[in-house]
mmCIF file of C-alpha atoms and ligand atoms in Angstrom:
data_model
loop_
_atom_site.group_PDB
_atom_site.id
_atom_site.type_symbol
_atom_site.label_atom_id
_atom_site.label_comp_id
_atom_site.label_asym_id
_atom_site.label_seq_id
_atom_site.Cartn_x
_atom_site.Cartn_y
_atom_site.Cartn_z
ATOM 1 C CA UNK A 1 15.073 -2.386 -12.091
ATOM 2 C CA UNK A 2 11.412 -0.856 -11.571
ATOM 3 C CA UNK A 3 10.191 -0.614 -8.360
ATOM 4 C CA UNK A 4 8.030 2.218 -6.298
ATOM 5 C CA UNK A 5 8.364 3.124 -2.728
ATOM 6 C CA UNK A 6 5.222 4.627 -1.473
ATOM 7 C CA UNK A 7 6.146 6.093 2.292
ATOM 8 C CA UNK A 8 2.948 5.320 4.841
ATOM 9 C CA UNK A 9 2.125 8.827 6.551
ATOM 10 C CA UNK A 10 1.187 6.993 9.631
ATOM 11 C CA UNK A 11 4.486 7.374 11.124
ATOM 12 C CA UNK A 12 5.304 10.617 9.694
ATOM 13 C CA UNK A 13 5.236 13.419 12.583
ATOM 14 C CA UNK A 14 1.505 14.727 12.264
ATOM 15 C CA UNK A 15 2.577 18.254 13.608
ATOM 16 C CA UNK A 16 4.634 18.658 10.412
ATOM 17 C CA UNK A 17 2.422 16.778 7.630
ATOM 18 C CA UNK A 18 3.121 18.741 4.804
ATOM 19 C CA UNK A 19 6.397 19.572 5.386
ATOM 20 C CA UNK A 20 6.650 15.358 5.683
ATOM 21 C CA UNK A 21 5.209 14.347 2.102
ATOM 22 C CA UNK A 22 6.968 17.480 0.478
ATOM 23 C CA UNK A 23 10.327 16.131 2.319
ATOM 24 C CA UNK A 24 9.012 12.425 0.948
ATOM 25 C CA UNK A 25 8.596 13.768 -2.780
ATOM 26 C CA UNK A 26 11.906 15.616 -2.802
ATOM 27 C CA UNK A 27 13.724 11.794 -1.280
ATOM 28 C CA UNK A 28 11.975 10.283 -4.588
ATOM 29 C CA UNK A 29 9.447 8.176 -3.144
ATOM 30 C CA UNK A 30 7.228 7.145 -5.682
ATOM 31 C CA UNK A 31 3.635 7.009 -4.132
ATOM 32 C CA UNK A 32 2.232 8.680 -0.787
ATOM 33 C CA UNK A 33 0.807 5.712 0.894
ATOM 34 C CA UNK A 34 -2.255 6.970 3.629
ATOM 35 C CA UNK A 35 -3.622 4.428 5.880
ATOM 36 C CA UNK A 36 -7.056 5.062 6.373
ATOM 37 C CA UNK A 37 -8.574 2.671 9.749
ATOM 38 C CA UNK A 38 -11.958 3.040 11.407
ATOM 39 C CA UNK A 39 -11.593 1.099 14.852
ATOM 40 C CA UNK A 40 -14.054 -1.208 13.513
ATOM 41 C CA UNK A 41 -12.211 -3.393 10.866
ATOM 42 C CA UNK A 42 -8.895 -2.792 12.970
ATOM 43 C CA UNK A 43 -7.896 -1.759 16.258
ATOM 44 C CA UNK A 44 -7.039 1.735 15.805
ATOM 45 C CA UNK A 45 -8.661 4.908 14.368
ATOM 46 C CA UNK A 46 -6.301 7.158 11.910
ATOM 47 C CA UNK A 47 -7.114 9.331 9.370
ATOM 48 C CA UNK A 48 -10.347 10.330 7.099
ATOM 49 C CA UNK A 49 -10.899 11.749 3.684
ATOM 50 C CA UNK A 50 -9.569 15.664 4.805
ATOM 51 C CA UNK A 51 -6.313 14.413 5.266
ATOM 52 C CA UNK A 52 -6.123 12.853 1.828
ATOM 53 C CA UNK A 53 -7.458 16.442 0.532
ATOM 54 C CA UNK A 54 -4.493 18.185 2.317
ATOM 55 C CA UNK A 55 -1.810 15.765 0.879
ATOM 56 C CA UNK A 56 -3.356 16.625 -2.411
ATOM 57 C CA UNK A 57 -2.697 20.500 -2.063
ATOM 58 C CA UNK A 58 1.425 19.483 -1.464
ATOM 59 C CA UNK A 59 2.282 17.193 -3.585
ATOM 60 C CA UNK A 60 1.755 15.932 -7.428
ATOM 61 C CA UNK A 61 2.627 12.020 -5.972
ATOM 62 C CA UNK A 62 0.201 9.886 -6.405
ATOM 63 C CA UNK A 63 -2.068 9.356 -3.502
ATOM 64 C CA UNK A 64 -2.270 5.543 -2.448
ATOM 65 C CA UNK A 65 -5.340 5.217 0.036
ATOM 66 C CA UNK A 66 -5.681 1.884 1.581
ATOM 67 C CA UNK A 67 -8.796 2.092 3.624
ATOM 68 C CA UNK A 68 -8.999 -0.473 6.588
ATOM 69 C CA UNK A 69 -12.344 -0.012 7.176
ATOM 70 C CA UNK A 70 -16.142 -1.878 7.133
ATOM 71 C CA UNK A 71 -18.408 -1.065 4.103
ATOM 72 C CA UNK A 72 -15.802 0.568 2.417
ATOM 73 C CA UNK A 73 -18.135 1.205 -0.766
ATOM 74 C CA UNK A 74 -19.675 4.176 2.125
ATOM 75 C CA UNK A 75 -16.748 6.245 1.789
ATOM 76 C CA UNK A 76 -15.282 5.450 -1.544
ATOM 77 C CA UNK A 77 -16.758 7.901 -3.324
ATOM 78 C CA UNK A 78 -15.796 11.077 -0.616
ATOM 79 C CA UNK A 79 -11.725 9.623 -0.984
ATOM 80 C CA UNK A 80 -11.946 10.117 -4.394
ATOM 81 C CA UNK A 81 -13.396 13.263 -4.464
ATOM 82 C CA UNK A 82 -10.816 14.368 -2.171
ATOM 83 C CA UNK A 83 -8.221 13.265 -4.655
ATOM 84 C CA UNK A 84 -7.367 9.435 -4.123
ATOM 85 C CA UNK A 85 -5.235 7.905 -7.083
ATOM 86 C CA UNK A 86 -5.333 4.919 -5.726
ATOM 87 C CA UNK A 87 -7.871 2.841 -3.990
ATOM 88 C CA UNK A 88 -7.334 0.381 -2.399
ATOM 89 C CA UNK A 89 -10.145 -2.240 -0.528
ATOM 90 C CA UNK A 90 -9.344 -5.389 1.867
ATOM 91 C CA UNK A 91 -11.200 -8.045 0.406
ATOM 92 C CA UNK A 92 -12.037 -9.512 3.529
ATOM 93 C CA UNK A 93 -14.919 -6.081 4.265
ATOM 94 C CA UNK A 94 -15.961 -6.938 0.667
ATOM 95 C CA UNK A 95 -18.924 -9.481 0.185
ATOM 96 C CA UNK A 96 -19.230 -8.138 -3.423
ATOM 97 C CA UNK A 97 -15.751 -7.343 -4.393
ATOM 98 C CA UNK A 98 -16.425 -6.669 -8.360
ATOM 99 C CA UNK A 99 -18.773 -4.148 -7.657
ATOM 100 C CA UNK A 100 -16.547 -2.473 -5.217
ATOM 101 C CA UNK A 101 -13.505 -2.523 -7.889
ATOM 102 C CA UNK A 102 -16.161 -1.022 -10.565
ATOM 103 C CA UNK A 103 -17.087 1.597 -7.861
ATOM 104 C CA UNK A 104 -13.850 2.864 -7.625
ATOM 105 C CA UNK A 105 -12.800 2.879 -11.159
ATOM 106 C CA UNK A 106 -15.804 4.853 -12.330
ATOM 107 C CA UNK A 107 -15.192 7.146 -9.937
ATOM 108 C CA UNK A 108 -11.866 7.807 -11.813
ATOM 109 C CA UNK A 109 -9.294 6.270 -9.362
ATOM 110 C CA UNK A 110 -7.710 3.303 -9.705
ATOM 111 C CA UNK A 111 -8.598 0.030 -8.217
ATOM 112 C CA UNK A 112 -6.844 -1.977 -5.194
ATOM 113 C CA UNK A 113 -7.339 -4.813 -3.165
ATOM 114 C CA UNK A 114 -5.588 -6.120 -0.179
ATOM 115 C CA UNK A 115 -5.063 -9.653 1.603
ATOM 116 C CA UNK A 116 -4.356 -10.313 5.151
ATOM 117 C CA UNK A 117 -1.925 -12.421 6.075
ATOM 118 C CA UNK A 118 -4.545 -14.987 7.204
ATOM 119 C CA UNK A 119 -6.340 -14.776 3.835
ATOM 120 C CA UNK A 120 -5.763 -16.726 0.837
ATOM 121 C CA UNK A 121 -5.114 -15.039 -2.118
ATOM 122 C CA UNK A 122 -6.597 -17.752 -4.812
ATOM 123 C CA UNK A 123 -9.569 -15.391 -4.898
ATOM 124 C CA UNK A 124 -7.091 -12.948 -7.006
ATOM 125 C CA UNK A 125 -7.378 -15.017 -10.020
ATOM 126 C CA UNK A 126 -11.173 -14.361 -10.524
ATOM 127 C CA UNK A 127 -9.665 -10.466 -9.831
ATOM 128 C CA UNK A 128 -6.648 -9.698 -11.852
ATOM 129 C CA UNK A 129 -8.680 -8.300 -15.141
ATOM 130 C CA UNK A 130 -10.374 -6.054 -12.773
ATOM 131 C CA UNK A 131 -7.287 -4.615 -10.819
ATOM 132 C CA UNK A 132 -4.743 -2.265 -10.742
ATOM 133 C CA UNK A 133 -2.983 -3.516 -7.331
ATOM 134 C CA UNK A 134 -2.857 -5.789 -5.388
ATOM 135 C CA UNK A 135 -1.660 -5.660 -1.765
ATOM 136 C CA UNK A 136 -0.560 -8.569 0.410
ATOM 137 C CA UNK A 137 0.126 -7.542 3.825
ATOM 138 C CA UNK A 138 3.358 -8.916 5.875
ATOM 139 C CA UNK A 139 1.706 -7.407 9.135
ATOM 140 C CA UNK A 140 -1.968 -8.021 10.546
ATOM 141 C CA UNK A 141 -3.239 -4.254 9.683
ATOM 142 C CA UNK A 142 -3.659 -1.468 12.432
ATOM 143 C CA UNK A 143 -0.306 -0.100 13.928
ATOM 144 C CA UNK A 144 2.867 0.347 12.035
ATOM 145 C CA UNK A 145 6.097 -0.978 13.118
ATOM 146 C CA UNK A 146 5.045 -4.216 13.190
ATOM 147 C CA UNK A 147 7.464 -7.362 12.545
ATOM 148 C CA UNK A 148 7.465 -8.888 9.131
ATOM 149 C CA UNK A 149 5.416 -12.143 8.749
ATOM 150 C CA UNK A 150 7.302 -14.146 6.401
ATOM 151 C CA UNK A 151 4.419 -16.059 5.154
ATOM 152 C CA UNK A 152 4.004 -12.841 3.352
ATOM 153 C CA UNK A 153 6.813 -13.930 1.046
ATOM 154 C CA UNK A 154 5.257 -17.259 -0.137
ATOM 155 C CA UNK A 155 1.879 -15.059 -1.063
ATOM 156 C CA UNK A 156 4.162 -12.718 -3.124
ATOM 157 C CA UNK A 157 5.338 -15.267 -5.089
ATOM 158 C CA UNK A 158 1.677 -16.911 -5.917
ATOM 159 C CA UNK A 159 0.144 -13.615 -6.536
ATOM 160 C CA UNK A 160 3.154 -12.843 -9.288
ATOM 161 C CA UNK A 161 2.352 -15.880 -10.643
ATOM 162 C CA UNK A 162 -1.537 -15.654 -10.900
ATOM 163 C CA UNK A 163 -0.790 -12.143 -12.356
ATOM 164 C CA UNK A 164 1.412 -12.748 -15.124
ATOM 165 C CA UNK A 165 -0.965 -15.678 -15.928
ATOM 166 C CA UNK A 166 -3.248 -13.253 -16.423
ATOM 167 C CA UNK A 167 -1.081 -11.376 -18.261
ATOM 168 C CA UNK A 168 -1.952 -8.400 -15.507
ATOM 169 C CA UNK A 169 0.074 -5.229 -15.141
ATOM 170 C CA UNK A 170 -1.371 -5.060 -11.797
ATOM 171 C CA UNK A 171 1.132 -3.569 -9.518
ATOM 172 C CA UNK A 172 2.098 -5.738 -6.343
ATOM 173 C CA UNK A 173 2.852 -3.731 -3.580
ATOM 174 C CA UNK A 174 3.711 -4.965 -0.109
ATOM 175 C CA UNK A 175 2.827 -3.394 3.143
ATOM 176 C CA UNK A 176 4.554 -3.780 6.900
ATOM 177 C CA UNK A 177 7.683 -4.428 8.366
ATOM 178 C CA UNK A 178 9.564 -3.357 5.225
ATOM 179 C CA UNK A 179 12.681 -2.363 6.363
ATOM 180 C CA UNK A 180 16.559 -2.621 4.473
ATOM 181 C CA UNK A 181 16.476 -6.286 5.485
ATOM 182 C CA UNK A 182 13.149 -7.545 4.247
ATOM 183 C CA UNK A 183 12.681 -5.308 1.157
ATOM 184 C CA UNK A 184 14.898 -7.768 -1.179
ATOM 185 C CA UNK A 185 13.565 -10.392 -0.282
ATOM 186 C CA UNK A 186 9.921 -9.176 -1.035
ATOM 187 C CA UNK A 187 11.288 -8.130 -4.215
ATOM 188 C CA UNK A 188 13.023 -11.491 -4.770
ATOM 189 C CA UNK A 189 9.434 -12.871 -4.102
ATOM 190 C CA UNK A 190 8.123 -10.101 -6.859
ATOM 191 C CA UNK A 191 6.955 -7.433 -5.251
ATOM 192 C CA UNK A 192 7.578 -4.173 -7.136
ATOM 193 C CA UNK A 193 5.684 -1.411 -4.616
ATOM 194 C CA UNK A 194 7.004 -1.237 -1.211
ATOM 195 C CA UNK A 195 4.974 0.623 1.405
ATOM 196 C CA UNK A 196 7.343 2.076 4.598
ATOM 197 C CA UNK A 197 6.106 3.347 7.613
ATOM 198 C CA UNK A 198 8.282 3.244 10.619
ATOM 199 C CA UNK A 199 11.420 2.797 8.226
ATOM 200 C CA UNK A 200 11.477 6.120 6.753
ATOM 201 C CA UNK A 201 9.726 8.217 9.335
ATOM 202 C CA UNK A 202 11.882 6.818 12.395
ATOM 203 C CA UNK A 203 15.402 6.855 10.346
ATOM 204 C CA UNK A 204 18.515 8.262 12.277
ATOM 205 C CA UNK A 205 19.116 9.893 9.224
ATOM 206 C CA UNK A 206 15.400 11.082 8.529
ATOM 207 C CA UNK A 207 13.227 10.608 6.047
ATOM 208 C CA UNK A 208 15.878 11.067 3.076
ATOM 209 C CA UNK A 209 17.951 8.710 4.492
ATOM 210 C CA UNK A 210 15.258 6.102 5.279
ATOM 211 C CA UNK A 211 14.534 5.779 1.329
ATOM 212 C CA UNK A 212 17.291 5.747 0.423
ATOM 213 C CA UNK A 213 18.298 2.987 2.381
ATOM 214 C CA UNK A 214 15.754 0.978 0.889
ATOM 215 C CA UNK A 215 17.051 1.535 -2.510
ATOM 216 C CA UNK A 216 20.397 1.132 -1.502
ATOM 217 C CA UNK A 217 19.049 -2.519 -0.148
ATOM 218 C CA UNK A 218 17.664 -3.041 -3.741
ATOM 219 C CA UNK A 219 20.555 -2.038 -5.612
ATOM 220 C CA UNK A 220 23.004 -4.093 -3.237
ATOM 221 C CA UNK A 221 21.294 -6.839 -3.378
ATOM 222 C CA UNK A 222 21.400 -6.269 -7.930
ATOM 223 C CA UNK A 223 24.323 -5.917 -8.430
ATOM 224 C CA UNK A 224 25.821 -8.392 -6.141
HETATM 225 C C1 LIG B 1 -0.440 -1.250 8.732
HETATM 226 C C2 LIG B 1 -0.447 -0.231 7.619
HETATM 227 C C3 LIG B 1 0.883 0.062 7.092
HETATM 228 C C4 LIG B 1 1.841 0.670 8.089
HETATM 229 C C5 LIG B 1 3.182 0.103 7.809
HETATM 230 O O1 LIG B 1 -1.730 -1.576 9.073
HETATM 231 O O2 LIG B 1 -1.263 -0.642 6.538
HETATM 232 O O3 LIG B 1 0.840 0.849 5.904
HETATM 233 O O4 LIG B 1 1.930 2.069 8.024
HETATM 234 O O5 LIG B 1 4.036 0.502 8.804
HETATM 235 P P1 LIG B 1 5.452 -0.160 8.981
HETATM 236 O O6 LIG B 1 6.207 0.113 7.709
HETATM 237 O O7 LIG B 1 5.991 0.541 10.171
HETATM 238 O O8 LIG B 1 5.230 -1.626 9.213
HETATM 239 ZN ZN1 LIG B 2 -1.045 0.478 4.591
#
């Protein structure tokens, strides 16, 4: 069974970063997942490209950047310098999405774009040639350890659909509330890249224990 788990620093204890992602890598996560908000776009205010340069000097992960932020195209260019694998835009801040998607891939990183839970995701069929990932979100973005929002699960299931009509190998990742309870059934609904915040970082038994958890909840659920 592929899947990735990409662990979202923003619950990880700030005083003890590095030590966090190493701990992260060594667990087997799959992805570093850094949630990038501007107080603009959403609520709150997190981190900037400098943090995404000091991942980069711990860990050989790649780095998965979703930036929450207005005019994203501003900033694009100073992520990937910093060492951003990943990408990833919401397409509501993007009037011209394509040329946002191009940005980013000539830059060398790879391209993602993310739906609210308020936003259809038709638009991703005039997308999928141009993508790499594709993000629906099961929380309204800002603040981890939010609830799950189940429509979340019906958009997983149309966006596998309009991929593999496409014939894309476009990864769908899903982001919020993912905890050993909901995980299956995103993957049931064909997710493959689950993004964990409070889950891992908060976990009696730490951040080793939180993933694995998650796979255990995958597994379970497989060979039942
Ligand atoms: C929410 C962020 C998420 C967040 C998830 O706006 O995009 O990546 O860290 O946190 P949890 O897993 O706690 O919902
Ligand atoms: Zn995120």
């Amino acid at each position: 069974m592929q899947y990735r788990i990409s662990p979202s620093i923003l619950s990880a204890d700030l005083n003890h970063l590095g030590e966090a992602v190493r701990t992260c890598e060594e667990a087997g996560a799959d992805a570093i997942h850094i949630d990038v908000m501007d107080g603009i776009y959403v609520p709150n205010i997190t981190f900037g490209p400098n943090i995404v340069a000091a991942c980069r000097k711990i860990t050989t992960l790649p780095l998965d950047v979703h930036l929450m932020i207005v005019e994203p195209e501003r900033h694009i260019p100073e992520f990937a310098a910093k060492g951003a694998d990943i990408i990833t835009v919401h397409y509501e801040t993007c009037p011209h999405i394509h040329r946002t998607l191009q940005q980013i891939k000539q830059l060398g990183a790879k391209a993602g774009v993310s739906f609210n839970p308020g936003t259809s995701i038709e638009p991703l069929s005039l997308l999928a040639d141009d993508l790499d990932l594709v993000l629906i979100m099961s929380v309204n973005p800002g603040f981890g350890g939010q609830k799950f929002i189940p429509v979340a699960l019906e958009k997983l299931r149309r966006a596998r659909q309009i991929l593999d009509l496409a014939e894309s190998e476009a990864h769908l990742q899903v982001d919020g509330g993912i905890d050993a309870s909901t995980i299956y059934p995103a993957f049931e609904a064909g997710a493959r890249n689950f993004v964990a915040g409070s889950f891992v970082f908060n976990h009696p038994k730490r951040i080793a224990g939180g993933i694995q958890d998650l796979k255990d909840a995958l597994g379970a659920q497989k060979s039942a």
